[in-house]
Tab-separated table of C-alpha atoms in Angstrom:
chain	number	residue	atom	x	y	z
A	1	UNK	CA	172.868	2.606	-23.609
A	2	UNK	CA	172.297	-0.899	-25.190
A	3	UNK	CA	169.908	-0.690	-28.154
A	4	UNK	CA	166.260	-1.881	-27.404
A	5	UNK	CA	164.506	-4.388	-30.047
A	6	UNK	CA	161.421	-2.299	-29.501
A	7	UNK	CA	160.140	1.019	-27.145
A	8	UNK	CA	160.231	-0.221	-22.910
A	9	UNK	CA	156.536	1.011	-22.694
A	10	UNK	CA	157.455	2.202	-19.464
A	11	UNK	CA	160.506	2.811	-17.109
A	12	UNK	CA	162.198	6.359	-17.276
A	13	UNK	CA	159.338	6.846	-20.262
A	14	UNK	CA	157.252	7.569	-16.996
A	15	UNK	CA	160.065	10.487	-16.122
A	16	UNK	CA	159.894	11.709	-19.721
A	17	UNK	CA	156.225	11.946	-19.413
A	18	UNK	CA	156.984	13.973	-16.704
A	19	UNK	CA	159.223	16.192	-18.631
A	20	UNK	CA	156.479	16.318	-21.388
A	21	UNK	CA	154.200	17.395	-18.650
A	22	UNK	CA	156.222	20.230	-17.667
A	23	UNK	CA	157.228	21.344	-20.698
A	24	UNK	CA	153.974	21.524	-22.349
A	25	UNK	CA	152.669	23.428	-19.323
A	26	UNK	CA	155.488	26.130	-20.262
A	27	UNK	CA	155.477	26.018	-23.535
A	28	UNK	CA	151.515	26.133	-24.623
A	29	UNK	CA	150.285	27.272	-21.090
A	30	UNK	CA	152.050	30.221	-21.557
A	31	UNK	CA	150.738	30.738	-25.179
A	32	UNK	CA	147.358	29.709	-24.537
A	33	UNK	CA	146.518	32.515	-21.684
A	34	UNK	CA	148.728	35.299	-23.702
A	35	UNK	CA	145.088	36.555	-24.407
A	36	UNK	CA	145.581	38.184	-21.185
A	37	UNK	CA	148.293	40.163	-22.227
A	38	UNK	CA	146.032	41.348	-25.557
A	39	UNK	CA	144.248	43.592	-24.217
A	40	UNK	CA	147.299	45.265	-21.693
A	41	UNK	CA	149.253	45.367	-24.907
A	42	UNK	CA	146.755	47.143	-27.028
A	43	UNK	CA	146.210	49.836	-24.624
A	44	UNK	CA	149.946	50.345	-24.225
A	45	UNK	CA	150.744	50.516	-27.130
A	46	UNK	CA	148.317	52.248	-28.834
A	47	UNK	CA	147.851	49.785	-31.677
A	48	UNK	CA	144.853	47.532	-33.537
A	49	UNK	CA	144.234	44.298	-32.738
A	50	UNK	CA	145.445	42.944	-35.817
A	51	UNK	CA	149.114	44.061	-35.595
A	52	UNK	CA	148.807	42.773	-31.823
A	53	UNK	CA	147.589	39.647	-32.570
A	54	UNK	CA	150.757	39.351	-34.680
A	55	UNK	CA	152.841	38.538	-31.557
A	56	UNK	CA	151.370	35.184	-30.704
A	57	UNK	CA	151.367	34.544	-33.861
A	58	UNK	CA	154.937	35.057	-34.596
A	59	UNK	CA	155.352	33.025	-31.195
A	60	UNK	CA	153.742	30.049	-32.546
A	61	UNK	CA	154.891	30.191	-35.857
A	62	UNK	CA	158.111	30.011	-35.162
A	63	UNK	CA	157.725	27.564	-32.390
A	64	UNK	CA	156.477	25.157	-35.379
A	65	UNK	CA	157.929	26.633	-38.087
A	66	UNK	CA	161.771	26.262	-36.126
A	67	UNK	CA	160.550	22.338	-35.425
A	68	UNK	CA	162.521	20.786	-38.146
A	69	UNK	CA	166.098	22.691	-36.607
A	70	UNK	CA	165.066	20.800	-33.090
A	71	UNK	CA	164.259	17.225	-34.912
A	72	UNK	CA	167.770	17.702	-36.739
A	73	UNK	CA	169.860	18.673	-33.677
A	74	UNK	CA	168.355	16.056	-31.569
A	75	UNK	CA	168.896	13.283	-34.035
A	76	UNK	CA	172.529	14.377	-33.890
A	77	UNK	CA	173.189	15.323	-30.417
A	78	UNK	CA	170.104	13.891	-28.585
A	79	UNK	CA	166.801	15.420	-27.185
A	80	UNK	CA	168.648	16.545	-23.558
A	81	UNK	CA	171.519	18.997	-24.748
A	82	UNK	CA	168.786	20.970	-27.278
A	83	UNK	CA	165.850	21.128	-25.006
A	84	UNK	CA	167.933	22.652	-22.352
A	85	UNK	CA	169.236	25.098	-24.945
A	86	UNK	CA	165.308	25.824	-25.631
A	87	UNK	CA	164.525	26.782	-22.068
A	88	UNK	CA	167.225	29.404	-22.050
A	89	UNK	CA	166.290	31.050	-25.133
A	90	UNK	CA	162.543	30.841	-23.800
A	91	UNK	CA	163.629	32.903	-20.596
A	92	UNK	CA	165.621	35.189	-21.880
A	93	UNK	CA	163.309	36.675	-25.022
A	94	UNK	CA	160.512	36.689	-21.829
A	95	UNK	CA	163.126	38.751	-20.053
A	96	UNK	CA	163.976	41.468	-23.113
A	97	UNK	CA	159.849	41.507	-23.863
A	98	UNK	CA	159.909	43.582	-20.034
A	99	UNK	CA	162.076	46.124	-21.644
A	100	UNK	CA	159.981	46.377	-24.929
A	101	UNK	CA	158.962	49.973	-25.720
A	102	UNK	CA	157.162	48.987	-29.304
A	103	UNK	CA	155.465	46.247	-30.788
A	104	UNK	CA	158.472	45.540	-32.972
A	105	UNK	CA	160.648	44.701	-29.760
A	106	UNK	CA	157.866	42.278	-28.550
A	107	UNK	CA	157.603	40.243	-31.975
A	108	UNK	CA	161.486	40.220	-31.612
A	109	UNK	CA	161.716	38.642	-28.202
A	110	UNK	CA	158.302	36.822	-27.620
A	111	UNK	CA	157.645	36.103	-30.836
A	112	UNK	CA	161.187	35.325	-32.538
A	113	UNK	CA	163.540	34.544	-29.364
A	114	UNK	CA	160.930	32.673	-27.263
A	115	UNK	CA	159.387	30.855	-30.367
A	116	UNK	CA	163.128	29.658	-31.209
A	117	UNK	CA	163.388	28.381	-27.661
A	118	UNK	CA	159.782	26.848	-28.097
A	119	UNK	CA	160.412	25.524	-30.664
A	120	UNK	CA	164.235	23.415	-29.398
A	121	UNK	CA	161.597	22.156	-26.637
A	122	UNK	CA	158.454	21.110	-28.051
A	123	UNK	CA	158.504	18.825	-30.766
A	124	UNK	CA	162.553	16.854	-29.041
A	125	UNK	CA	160.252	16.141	-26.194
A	126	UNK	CA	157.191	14.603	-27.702
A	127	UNK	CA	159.331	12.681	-30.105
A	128	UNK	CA	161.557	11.249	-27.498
A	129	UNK	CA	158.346	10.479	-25.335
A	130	UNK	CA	156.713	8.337	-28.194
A	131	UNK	CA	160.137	6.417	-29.160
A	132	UNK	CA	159.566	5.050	-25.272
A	133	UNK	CA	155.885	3.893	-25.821
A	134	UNK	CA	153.872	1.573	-28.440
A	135	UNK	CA	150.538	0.019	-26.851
A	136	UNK	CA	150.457	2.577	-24.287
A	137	UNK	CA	151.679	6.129	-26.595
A	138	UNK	CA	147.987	7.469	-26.985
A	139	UNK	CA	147.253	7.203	-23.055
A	140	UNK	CA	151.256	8.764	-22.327
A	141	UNK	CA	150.964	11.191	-24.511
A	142	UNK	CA	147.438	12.167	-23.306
A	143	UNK	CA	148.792	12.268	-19.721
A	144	UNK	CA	151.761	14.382	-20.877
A	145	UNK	CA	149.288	17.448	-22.362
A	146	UNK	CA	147.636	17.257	-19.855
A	147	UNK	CA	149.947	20.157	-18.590
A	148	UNK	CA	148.811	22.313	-20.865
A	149	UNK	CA	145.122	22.449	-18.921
A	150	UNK	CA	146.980	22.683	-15.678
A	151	UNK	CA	148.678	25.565	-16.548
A	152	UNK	CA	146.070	27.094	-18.496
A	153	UNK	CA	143.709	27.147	-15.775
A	154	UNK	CA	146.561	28.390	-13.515
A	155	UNK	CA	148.321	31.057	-15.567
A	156	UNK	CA	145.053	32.608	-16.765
A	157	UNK	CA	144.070	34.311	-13.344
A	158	UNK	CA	147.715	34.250	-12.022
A	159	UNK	CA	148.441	36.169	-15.172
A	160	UNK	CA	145.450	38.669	-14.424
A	161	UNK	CA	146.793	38.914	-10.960
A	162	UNK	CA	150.352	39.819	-11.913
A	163	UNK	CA	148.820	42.416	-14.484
A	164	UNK	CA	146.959	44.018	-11.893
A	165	UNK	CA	149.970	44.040	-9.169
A	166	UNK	CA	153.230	44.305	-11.275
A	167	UNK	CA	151.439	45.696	-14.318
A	168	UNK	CA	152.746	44.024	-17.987
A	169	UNK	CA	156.545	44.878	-17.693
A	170	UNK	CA	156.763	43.316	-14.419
A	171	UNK	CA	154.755	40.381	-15.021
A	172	UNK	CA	156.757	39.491	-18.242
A	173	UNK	CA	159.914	39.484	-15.878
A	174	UNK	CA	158.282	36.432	-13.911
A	175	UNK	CA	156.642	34.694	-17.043
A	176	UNK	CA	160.401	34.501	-17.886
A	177	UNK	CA	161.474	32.915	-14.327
A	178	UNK	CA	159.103	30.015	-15.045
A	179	UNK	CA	160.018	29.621	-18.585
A	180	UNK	CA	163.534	28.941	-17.316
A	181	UNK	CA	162.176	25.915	-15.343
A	182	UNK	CA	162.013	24.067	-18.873
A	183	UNK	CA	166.238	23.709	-18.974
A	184	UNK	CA	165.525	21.425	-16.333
A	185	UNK	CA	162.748	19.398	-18.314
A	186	UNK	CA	165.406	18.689	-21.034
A	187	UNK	CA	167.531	16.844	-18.266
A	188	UNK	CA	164.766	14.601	-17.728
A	189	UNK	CA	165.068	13.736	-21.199
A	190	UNK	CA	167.264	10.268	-21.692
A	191	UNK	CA	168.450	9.329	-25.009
A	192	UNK	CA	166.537	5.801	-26.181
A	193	UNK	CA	168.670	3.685	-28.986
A	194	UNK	CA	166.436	1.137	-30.716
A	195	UNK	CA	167.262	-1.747	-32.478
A	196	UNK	CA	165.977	-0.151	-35.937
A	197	UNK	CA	167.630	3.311	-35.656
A	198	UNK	CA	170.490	2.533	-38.197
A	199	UNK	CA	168.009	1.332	-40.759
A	200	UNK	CA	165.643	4.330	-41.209
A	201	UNK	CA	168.858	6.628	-42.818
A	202	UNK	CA	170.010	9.795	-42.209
A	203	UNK	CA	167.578	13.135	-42.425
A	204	UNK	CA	167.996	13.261	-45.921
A	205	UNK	CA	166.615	10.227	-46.863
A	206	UNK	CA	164.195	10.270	-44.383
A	207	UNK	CA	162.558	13.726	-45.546
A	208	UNK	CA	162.990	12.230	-49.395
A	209	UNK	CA	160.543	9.185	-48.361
A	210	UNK	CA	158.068	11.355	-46.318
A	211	UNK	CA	157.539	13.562	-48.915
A	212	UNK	CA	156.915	10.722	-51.261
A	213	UNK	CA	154.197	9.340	-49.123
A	214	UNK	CA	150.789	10.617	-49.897
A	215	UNK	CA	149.000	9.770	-46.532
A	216	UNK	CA	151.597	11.786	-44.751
A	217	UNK	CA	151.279	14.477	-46.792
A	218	UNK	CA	147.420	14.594	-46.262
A	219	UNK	CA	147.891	14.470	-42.815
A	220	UNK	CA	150.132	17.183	-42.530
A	221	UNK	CA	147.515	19.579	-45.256
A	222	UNK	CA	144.835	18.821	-42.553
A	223	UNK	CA	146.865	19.793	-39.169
A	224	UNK	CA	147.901	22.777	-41.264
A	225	UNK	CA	143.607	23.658	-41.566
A	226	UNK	CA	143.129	22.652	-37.910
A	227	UNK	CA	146.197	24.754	-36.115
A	228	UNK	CA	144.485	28.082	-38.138
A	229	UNK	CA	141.522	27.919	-36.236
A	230	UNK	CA	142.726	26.569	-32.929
A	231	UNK	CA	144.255	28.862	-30.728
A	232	UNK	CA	141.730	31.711	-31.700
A	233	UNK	CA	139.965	31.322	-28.252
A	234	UNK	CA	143.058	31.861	-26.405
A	235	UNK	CA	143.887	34.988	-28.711
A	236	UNK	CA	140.874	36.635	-28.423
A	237	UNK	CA	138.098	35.305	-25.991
A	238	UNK	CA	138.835	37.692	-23.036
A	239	UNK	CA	138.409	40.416	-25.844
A	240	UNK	CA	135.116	39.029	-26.666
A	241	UNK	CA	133.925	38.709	-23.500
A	242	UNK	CA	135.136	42.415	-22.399
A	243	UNK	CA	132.867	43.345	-25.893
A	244	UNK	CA	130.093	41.822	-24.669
A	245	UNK	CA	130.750	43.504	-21.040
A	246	UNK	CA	132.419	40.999	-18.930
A	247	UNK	CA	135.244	42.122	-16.458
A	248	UNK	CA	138.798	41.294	-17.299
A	249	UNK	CA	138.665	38.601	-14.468
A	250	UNK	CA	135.948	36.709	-14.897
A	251	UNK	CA	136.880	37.041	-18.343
A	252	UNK	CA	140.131	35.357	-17.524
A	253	UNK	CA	138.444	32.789	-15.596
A	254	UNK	CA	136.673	31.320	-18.262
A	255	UNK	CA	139.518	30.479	-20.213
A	256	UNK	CA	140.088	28.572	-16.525
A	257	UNK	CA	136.954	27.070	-16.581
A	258	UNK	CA	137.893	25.636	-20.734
A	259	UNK	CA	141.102	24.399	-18.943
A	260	UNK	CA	139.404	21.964	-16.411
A	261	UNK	CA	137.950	20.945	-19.235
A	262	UNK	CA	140.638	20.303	-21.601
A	263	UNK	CA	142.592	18.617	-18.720
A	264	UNK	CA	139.644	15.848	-18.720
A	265	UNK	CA	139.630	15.673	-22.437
A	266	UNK	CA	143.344	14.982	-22.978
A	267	UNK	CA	143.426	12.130	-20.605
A	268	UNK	CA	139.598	10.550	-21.887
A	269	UNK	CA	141.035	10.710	-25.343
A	270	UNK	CA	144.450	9.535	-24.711
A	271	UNK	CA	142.449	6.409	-22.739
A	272	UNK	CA	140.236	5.776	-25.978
A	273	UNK	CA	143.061	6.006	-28.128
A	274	UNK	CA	144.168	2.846	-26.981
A	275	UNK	CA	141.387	1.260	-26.397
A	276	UNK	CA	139.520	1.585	-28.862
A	277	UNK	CA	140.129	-0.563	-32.244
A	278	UNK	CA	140.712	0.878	-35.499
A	279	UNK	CA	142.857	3.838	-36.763
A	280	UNK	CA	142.906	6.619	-33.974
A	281	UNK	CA	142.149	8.775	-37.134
A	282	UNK	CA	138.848	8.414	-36.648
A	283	UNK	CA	139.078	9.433	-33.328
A	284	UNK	CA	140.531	12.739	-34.459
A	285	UNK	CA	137.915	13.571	-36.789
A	286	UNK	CA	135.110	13.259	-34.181
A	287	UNK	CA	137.119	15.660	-32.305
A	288	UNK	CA	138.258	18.123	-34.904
A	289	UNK	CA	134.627	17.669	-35.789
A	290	UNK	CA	133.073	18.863	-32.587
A	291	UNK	CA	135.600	21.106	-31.811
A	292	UNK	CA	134.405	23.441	-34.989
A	293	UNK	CA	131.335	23.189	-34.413
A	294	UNK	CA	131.624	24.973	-30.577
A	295	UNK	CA	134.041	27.627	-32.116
A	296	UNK	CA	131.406	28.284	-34.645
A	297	UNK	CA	128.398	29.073	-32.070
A	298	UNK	CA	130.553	31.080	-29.636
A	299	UNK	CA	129.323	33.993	-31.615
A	300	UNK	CA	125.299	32.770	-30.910
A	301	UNK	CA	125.997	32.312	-26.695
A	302	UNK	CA	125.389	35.479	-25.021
A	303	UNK	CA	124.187	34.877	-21.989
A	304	UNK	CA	126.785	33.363	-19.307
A	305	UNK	CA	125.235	30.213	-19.019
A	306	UNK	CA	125.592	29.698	-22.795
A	307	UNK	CA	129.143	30.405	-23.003
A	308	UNK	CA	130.096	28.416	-20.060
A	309	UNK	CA	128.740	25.803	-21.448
A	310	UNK	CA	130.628	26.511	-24.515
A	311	UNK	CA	133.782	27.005	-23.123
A	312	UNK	CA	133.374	23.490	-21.516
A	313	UNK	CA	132.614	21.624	-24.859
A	314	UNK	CA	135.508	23.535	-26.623
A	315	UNK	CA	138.054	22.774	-23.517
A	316	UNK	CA	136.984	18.848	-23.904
A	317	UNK	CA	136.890	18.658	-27.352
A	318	UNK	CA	140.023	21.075	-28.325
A	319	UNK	CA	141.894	19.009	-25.431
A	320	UNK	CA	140.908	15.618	-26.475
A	321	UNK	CA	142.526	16.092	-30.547
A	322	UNK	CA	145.711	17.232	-29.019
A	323	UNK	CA	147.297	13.309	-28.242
A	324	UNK	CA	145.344	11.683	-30.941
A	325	UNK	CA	146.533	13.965	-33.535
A	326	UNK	CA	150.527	13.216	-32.198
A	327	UNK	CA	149.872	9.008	-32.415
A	328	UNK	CA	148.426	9.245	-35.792
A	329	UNK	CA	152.030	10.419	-37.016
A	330	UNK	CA	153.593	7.574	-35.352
A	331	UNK	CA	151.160	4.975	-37.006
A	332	UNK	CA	151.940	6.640	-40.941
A	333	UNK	CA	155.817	6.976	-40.743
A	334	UNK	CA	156.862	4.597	-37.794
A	335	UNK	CA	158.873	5.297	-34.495
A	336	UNK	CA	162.493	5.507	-36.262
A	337	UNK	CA	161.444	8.858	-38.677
A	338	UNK	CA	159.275	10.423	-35.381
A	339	UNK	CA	161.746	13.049	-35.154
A	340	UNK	CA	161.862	14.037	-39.059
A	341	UNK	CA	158.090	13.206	-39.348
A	342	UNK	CA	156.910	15.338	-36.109
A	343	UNK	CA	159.120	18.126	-37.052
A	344	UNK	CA	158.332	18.397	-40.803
A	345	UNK	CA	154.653	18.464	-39.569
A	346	UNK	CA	155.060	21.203	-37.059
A	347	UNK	CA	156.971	23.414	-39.532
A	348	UNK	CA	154.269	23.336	-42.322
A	349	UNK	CA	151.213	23.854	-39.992
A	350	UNK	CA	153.159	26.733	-38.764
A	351	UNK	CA	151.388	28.263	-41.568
A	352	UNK	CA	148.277	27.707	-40.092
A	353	UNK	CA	149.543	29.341	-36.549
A	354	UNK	CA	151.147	32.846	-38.818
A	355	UNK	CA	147.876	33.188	-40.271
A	356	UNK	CA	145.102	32.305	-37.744
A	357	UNK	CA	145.541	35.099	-34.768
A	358	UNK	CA	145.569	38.093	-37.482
A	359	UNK	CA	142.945	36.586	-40.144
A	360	UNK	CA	140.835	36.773	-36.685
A	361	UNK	CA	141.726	40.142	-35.480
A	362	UNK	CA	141.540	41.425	-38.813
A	363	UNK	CA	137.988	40.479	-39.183
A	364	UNK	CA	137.428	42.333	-35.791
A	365	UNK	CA	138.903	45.389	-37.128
A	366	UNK	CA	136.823	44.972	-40.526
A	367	UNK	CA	133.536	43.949	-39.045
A	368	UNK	CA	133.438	45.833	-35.658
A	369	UNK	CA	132.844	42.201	-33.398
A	370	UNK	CA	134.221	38.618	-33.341
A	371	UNK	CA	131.319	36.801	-35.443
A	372	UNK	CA	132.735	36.416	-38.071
A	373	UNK	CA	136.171	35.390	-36.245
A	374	UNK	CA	134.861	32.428	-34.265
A	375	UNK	CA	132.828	31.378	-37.598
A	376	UNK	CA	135.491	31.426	-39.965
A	377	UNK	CA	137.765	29.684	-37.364
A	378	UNK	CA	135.311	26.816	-36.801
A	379	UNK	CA	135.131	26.239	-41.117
A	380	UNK	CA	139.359	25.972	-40.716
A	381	UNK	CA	138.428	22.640	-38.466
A	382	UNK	CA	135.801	21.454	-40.074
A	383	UNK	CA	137.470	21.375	-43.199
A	384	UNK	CA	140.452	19.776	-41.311
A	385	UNK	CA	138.297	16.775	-40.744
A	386	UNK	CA	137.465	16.489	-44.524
A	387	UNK	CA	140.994	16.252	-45.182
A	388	UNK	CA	141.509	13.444	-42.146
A	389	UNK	CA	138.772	10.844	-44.148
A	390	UNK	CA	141.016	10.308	-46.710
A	391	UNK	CA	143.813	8.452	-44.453
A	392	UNK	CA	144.511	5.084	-45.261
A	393	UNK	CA	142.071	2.351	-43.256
A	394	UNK	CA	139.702	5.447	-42.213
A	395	UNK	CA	136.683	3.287	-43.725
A	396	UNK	CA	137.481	-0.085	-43.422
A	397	UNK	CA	135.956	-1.896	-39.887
A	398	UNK	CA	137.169	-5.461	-41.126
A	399	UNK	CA	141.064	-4.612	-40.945
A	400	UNK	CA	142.788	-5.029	-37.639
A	401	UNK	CA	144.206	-2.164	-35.309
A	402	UNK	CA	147.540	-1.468	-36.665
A	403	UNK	CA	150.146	-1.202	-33.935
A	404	UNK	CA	152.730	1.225	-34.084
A	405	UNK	CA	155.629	-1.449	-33.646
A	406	UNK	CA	154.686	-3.084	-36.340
A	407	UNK	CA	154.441	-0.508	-38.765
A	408	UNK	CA	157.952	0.979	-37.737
A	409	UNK	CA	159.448	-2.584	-39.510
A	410	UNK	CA	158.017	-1.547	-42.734
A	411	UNK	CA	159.578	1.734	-42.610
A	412	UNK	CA	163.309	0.625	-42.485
A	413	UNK	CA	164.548	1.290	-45.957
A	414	UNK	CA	165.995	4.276	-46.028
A	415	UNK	CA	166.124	4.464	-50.007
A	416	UNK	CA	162.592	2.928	-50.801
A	417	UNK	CA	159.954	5.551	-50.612
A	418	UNK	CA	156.765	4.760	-48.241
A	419	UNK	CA	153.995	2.837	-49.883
A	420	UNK	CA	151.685	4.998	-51.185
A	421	UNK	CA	148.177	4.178	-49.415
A	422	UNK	CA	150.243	4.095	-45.481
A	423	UNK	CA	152.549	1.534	-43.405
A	424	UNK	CA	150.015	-0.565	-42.393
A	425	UNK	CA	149.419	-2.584	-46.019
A	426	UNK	CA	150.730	-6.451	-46.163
């Protein structure tokens, strides 16, 4: 394929959006209705919900933590041939977590196996996705997640149903059917050469002048804070609920009802990313913002009205960061170090994903309910957003809407570092 001077902004970009879409819905959709699983697990296995917790968090952790490996290999060999490698590892640890007969074996396949594969297929396919767009990367990237609150509101009582008719062993077996689907995501995925490829260096020089930059480093400190608190609803809502008396299912359908409403977040925000002037940091904050604030008052709600309402703010909020927080990246480091950029990122904040699931159940264990769980995961957010203000621009309303194709010009020499205060400076 012919180099491009600059991303289509369209054409097969609408097939890897596609891809995206799929993907994400296999990838996160599965992880964000594992809660379902929690409880089956603890009761088979006889364990806290600490050490439970642990496999989600191993899952995710490695997904992000195994980011870098996928940004390398598809540099070299392209997104296609390493997110189809992904989907098989996905499947298979699904299919070995049927035969698990202690925790151990389930942080071994879920967690380590499928996180590897998660983590070949996650971060290849966003990258490649935003190396097709510029004006339009907030809105395709918004449409892309929007899988994730598809599947979401589809696996969590399809999940409850296979429970209750194949109990855990069998439903594993078909979690790992779908997860198989993703090998044929990655053939979706077609290699894009632009015009400014050769110019941005090899990996090494590309992770020397990202870690030189300051903004990027901020940036990556405050997705770090923000991933901690996160995915605690899909961890350990259903627990909550089932603490406070709710059935498993209507339990289960609440997560549901928070993915209708993460659905409509993803594609409002994506919208407003692009149409709206100014750094899309800004945009992030309000929704980091708002997004702690709803963790923090699940603990107050109560009565079902109350945490309906709750689980509609957190959907629409928790949805709405998730494609503002991936065209921020593109706007500090350019299109041309996307892959070294997104993956760094992702491994760091895996932190973030070890820690989160645990810190929570631990406080369950410690404190008897999940107060001081949803509180503490809410503060992890909030103080996310303190971090975000910092970003270059985040202040100043005078200075024009940097575009991402423009910034990815003043990111081509491999051996100069990146300015200091961001890409967008004259």
């Amino acid at each position: 394929m012919a180099p491009r001077a600059e991303p289509p902004d369209g054409g097969w970009g609408w097939m890897v959006v596609l891809a995206a879409f799929f993907q994400s819905a296999l990838v996160f959709g599965v992880l964000r209705t594992f809660g379902v699983f929690f409880v089956e697990f603890v009761a088979a296995f006889e364990e806290q919900a600490a050490r439970v917790s642990w496999i989600a968090s191993i899952g995710i952790a490695v997904q992000q933590f195994g980011s870098p490996v996928g940004s390398a290999l598809s540099t070299k060999f392209g997104p296609r041939p390493v997110v189809m490698t992904g989907g098989i590892l996905a499947a298979m640890g699904m299919l070995l977590a049927s035969f698990a007969t202690t925790l151990t074996h389930l942080y071994l396949s879920i967690g380590l196996l499928s996180g590897s594969g998660w983590a070949l297929t996650f971060t290849p396919t966003l990258a490649c996705l935003s190396r097709y767009f510029s004006h339009r990367r907030s809105l395709a990237t918004g449409l892309a997640l929007t899988g994730v609150g598809l599947s979401s509101f589809a696996f969590a009582p399809l999940f409850q149903w296979l429970l209750s008719h194949y109990a855990w062993r069998g439903a594993l077996l078909l979690v790992s059917a779908l997860s198989l689907h993703l090998v044929a995501c990655g053939a979706l995925l077609r290699p894009l050469f632009l015009a400014d490829d050769p110019a941005v260096g090899g990996p090494g020089a590309q992770l020397s002048s990202l870690l030189h930059h300051g903004p990027f480093l901020r940036y990556t400190v405050a997705l770090t804070l923000i991933n901690t608190g996160y995915f605690i609803p899909y961890v350990h809502l259903v627990a909550h609920l089932q603490d406070l008396g709710w059935d498993p299912l209507p339990a289960a359908f609440l997560l549901s009802v928070a993915a209708i409403s993460d659905l409509v977040g993803r594609v409002a925000s994506g919208w407003l990313g692009d149409a709206v002037p100014g750094p899309v940091a800004r945009l992030l904050v309000l929704w980091t913002s708002l997004t702690g604030v709803s963790l923090a008052l699940f603990p107050v709600a109560e009565a079902p009205t109350a945490l309906v309402a709750l689980a509609v703010a957190y959907g629409f909020t928790s949805g709405a960061l998730t494609p503002v927080a991936f065209s921020v990246l593109p706007e500090l480091v350019g299109t041309g170090r996307i892959y070294c950029g997104l993956g760094l990122v992702q491994m760091v904040e895996s932190i973030g994903g070890l820690l989160g699931a645990p810190l929570s159940g631990y406080l369950r264990d410690v404190t008897g309910n999940y107060t001081a769980s949803f509180v503490v995961a809410g503060a992890f957010l909030l103080a996310g957003s303190g971090v975000l203000i910092t970003l270059p621009h985040f202040f100043c309303f005078s200075a024009p809407t940097s575009r991402p194709q423009d910034l990815a010009t003043e990111a081509l020499d491999p051996q100069v570092p990146l300015p200091k205060e961001g890409l967008g400076e004259d």
